[in-house]
mmCIF file of N, CA, C and O in Angstrom:
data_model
loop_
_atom_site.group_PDB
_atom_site.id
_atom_site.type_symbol
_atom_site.label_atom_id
_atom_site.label_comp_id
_atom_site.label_asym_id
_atom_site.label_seq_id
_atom_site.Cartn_x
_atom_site.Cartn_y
_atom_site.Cartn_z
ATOM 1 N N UNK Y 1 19.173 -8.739 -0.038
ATOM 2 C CA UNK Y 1 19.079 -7.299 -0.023
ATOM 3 C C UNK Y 1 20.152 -6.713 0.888
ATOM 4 O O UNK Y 1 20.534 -7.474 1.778
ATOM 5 N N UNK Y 2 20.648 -5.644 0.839
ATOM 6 C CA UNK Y 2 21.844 -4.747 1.152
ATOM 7 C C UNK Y 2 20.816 -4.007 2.491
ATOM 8 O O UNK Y 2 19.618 -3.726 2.491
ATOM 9 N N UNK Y 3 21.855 -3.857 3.541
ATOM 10 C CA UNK Y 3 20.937 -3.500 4.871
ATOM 11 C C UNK Y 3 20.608 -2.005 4.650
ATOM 12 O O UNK Y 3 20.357 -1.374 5.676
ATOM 13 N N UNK Y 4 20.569 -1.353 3.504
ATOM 14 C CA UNK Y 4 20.193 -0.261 3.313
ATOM 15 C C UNK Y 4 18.429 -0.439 2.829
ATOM 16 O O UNK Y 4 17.440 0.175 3.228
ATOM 17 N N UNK Y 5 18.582 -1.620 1.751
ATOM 18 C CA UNK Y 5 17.442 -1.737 0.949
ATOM 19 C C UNK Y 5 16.265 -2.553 1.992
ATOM 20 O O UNK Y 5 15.069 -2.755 1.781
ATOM 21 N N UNK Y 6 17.185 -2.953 3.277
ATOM 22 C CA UNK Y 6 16.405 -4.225 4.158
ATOM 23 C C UNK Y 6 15.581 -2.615 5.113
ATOM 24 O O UNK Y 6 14.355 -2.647 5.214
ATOM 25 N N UNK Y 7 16.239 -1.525 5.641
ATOM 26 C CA UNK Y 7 15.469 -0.672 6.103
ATOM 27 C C UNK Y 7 14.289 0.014 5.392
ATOM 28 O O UNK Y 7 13.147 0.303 5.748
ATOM 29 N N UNK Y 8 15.033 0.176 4.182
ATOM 30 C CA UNK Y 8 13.673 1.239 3.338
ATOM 31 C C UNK Y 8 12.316 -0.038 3.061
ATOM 32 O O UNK Y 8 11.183 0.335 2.755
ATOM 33 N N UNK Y 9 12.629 -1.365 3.211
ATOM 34 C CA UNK Y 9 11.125 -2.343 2.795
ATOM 35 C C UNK Y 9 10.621 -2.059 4.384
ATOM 36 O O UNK Y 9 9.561 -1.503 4.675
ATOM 37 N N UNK Y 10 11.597 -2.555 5.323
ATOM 38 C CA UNK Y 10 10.464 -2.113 6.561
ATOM 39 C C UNK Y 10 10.023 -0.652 6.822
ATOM 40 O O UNK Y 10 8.815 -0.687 7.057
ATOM 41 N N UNK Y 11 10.359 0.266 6.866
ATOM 42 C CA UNK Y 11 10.217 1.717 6.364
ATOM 43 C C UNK Y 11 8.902 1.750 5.940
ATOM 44 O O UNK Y 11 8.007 2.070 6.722
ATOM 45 N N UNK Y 12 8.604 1.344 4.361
ATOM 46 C CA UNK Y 12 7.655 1.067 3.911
ATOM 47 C C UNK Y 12 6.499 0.451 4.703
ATOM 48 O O UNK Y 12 5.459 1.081 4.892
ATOM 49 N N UNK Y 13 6.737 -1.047 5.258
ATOM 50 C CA UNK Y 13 5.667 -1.014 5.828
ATOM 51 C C UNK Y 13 5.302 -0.581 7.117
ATOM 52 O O UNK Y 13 4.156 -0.821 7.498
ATOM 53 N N UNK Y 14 6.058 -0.005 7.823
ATOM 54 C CA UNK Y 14 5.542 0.618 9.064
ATOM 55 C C UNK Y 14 5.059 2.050 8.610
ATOM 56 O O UNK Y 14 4.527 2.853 9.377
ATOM 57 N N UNK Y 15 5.268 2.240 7.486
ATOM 58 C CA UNK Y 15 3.998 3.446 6.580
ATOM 59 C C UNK Y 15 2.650 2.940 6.549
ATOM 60 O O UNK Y 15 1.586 3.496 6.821
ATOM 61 N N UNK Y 16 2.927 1.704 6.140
ATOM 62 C CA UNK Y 16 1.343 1.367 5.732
ATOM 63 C C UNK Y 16 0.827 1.195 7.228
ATOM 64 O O UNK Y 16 -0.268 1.668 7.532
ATOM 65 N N UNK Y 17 1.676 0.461 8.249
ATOM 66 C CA UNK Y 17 0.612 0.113 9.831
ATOM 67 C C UNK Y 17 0.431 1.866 9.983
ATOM 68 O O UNK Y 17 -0.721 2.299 10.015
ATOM 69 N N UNK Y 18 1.636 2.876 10.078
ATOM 70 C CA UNK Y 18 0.616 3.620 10.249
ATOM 71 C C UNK Y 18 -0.466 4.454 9.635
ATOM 72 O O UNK Y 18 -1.187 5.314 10.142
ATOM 73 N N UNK Y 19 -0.413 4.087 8.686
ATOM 74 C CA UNK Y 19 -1.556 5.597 7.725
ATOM 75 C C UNK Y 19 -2.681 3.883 8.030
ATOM 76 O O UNK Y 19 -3.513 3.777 7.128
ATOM 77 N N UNK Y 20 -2.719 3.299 8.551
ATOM 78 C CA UNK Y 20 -3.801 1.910 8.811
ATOM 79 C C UNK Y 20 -4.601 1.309 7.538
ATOM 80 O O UNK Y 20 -5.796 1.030 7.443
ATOM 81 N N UNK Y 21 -3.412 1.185 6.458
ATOM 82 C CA UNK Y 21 -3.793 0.099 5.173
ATOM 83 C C UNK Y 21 -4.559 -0.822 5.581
ATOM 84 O O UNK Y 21 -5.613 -1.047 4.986
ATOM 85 N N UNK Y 22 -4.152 -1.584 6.754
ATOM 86 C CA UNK Y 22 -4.650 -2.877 6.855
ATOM 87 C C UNK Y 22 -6.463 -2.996 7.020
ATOM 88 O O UNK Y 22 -7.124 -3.910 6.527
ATOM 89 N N UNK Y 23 -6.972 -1.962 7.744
ATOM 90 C CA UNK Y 23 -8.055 -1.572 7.980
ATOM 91 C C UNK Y 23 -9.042 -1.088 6.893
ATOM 92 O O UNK Y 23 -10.193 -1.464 6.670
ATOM 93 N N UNK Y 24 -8.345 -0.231 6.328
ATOM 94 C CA UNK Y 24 -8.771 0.190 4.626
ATOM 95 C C UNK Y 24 -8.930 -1.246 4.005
ATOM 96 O O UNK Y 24 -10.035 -1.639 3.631
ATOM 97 N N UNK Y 25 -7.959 -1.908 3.920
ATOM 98 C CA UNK Y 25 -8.526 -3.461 3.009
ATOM 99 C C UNK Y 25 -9.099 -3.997 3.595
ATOM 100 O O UNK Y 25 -9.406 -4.946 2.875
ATOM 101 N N UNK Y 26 -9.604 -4.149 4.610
ATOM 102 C CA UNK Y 26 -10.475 -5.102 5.131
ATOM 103 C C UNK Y 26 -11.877 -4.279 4.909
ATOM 104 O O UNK Y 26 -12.818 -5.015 4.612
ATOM 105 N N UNK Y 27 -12.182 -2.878 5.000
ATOM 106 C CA UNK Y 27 -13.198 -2.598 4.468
ATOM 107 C C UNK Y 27 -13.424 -2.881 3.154
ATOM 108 O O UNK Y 27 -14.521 -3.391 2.927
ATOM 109 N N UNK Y 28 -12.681 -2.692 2.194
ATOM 110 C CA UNK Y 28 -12.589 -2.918 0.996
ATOM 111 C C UNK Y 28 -12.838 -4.223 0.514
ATOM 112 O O UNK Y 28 -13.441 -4.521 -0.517
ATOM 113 N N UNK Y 29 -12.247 -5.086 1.470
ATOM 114 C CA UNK Y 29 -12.768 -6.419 1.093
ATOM 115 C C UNK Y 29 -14.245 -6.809 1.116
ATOM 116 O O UNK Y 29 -14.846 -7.474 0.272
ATOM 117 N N UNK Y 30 -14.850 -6.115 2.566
ATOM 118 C CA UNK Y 30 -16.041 -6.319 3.170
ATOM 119 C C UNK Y 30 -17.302 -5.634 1.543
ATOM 120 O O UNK Y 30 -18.357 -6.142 1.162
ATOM 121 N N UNK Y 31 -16.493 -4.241 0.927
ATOM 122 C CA UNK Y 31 -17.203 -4.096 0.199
ATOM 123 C C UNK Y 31 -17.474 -4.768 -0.929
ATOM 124 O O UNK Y 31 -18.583 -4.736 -1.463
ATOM 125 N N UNK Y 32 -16.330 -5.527 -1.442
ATOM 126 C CA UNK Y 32 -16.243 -6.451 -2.179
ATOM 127 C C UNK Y 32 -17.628 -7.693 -2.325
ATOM 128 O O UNK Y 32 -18.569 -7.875 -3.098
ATOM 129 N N UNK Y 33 -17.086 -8.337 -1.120
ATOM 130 C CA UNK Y 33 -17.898 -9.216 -0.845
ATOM 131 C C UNK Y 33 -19.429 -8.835 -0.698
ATOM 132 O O UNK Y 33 -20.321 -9.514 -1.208
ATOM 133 N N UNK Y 34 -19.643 -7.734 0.015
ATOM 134 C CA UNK Y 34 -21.410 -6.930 -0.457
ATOM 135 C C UNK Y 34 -21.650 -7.165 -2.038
ATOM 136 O O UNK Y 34 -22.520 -7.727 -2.704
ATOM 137 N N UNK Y 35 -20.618 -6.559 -2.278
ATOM 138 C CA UNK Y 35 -21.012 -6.241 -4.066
ATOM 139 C C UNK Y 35 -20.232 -6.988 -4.664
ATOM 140 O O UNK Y 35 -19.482 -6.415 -5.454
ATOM 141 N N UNK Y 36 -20.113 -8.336 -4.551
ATOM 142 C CA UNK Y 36 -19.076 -8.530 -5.546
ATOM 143 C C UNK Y 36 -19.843 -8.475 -7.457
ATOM 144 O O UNK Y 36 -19.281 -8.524 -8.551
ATOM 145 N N UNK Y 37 -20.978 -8.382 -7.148
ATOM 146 C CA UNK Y 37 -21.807 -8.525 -8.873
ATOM 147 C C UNK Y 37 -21.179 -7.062 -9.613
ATOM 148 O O UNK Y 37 -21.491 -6.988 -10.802
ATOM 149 N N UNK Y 38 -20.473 -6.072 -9.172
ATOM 150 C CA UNK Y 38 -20.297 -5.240 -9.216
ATOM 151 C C UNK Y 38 -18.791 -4.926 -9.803
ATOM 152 O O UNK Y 38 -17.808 -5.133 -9.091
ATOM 153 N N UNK Y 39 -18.682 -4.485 -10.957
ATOM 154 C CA UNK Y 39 -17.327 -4.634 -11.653
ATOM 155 C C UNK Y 39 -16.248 -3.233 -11.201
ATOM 156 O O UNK Y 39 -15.023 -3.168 -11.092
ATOM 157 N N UNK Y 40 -17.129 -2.405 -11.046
ATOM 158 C CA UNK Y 40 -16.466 -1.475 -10.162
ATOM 159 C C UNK Y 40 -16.129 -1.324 -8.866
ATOM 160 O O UNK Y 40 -15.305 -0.573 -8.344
ATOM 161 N N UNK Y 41 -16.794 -2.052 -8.451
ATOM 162 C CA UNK Y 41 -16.032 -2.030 -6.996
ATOM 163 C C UNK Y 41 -14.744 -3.296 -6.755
ATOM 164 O O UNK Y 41 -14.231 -3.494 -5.653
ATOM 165 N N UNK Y 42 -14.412 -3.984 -7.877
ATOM 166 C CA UNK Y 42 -13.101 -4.871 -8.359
ATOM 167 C C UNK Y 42 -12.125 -3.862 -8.272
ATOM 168 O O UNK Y 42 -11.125 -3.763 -7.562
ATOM 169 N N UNK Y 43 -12.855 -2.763 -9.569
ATOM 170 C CA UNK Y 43 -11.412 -1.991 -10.153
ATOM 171 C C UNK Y 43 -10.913 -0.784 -9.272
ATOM 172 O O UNK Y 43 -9.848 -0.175 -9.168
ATOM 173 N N UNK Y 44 -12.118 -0.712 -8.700
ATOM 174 C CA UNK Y 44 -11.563 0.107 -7.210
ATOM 175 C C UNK Y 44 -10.605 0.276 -6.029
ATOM 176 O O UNK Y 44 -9.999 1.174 -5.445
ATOM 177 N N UNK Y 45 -10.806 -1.245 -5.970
ATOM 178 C CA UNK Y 45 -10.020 -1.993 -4.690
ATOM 179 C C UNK Y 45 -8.655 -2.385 -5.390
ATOM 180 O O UNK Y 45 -7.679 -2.597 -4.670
ATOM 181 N N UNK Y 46 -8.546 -2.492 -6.798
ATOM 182 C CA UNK Y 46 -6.648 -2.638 -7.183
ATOM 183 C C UNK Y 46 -6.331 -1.783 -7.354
ATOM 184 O O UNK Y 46 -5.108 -1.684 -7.451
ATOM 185 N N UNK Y 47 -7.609 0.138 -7.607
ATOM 186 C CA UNK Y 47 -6.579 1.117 -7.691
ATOM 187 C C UNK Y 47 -6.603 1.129 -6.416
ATOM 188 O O UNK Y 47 -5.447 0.884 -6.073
ATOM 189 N N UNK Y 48 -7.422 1.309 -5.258
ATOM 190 C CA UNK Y 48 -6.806 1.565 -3.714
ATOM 191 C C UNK Y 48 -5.303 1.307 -3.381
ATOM 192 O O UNK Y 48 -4.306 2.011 -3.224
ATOM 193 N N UNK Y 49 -5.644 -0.242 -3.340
ATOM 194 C CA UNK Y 49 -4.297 -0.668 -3.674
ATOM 195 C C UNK Y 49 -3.085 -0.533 -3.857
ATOM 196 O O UNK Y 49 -2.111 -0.812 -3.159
ATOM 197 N N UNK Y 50 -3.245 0.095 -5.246
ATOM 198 C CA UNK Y 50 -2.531 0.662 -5.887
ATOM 199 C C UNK Y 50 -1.449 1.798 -5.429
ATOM 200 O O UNK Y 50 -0.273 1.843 -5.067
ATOM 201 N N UNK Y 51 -2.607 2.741 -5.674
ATOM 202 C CA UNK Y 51 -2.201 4.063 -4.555
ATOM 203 C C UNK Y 51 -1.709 4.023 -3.271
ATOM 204 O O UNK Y 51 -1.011 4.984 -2.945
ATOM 205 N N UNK Y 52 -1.928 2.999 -2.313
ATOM 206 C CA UNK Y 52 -1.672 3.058 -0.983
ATOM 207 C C UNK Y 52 -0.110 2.175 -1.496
ATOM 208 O O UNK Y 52 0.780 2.707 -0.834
ATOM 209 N N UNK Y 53 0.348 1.354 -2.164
ATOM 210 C CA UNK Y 53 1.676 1.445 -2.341
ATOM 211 C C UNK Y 53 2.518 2.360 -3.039
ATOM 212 O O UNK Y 53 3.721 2.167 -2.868
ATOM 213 N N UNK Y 54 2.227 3.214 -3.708
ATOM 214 C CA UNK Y 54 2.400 4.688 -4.088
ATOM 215 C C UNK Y 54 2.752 5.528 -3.420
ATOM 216 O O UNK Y 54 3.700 6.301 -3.558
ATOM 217 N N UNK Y 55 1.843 5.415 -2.468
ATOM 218 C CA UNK Y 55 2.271 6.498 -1.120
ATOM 219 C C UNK Y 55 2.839 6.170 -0.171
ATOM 220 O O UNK Y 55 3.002 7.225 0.442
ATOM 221 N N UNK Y 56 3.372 5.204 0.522
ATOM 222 C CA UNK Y 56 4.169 4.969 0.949
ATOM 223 C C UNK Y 56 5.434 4.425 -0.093
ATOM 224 O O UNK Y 56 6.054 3.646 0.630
ATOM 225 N N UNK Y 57 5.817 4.440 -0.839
ATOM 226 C CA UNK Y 57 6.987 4.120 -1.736
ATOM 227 C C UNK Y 57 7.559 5.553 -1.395
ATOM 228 O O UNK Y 57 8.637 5.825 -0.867
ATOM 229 N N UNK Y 58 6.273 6.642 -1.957
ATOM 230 C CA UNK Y 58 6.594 8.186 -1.824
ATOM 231 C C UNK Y 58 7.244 8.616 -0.699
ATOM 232 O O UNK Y 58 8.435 8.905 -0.580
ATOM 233 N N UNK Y 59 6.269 8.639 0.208
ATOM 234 C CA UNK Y 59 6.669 8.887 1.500
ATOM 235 C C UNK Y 59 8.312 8.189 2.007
ATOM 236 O O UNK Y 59 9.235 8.815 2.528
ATOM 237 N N UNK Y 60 8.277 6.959 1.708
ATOM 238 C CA UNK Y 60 9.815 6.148 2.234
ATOM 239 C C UNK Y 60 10.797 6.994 1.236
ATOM 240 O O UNK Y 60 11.783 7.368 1.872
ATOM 241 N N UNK Y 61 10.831 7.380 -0.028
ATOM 242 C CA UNK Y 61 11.609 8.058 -0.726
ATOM 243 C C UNK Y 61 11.842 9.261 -0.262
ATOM 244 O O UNK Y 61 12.941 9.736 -0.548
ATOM 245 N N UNK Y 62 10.820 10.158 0.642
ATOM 246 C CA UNK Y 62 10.706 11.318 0.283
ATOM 247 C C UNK Y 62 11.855 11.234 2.013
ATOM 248 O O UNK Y 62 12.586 12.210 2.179
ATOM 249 N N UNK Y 63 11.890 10.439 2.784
ATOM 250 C CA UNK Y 63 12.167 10.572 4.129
ATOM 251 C C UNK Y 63 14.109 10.145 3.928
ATOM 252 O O UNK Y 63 14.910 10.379 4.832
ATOM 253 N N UNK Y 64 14.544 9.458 2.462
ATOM 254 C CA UNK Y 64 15.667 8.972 2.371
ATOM 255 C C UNK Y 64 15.752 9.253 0.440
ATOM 256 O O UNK Y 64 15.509 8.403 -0.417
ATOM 257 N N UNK Y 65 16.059 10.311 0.277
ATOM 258 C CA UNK Y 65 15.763 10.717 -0.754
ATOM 259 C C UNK Y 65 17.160 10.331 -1.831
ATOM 260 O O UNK Y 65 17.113 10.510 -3.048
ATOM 261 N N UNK Y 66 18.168 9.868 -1.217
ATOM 262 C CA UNK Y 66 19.228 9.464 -2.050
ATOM 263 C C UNK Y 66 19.115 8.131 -1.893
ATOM 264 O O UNK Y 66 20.116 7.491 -2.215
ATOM 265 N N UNK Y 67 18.204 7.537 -1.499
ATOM 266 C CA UNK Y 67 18.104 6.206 -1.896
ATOM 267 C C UNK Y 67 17.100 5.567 -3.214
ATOM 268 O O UNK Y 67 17.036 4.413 -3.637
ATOM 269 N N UNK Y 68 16.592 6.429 -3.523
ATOM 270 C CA UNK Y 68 15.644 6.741 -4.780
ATOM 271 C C UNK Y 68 16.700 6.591 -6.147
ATOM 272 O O UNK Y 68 17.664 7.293 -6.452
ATOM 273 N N UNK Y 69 16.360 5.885 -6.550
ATOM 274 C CA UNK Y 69 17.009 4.943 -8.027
ATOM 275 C C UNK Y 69 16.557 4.329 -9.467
ATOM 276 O O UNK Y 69 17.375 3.737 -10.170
#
């Protein structure tokens, strides 16, 4: 990776330490594991997921906006 593309991945994740992803999945996991008989709380936790790399992709784009491609 090009030391442009090596800032915007850490970028990214010092989005996620701070909006505190890591904490969110570990609840998420915890709910998991309560319920795992539970098919919705599967499809829940990959859109969480989901979204929380969404928003920080967003956010890292929105802070270096000509690096968006």
């Amino acid at each position: 990776y090009t030391p442009e593309q090596q800032d915007l991945i850490l970028l990214h994740e010092r989005i996620h330490q701070r909006r505190g992803d890591a904490w969110v999945n570990l609840a998420v996991a915890g709910c998991q594991a309560m319920f795992w008989f539970n098919p919705s709380v599967h499809l829940a936790a990959r859109r969480i997921r989901r979204y929380q790399e969404l928003a920080c992709d967003a956010a890292a784009i929105a802070r270096h906006p000509r690096s968006a491609k």
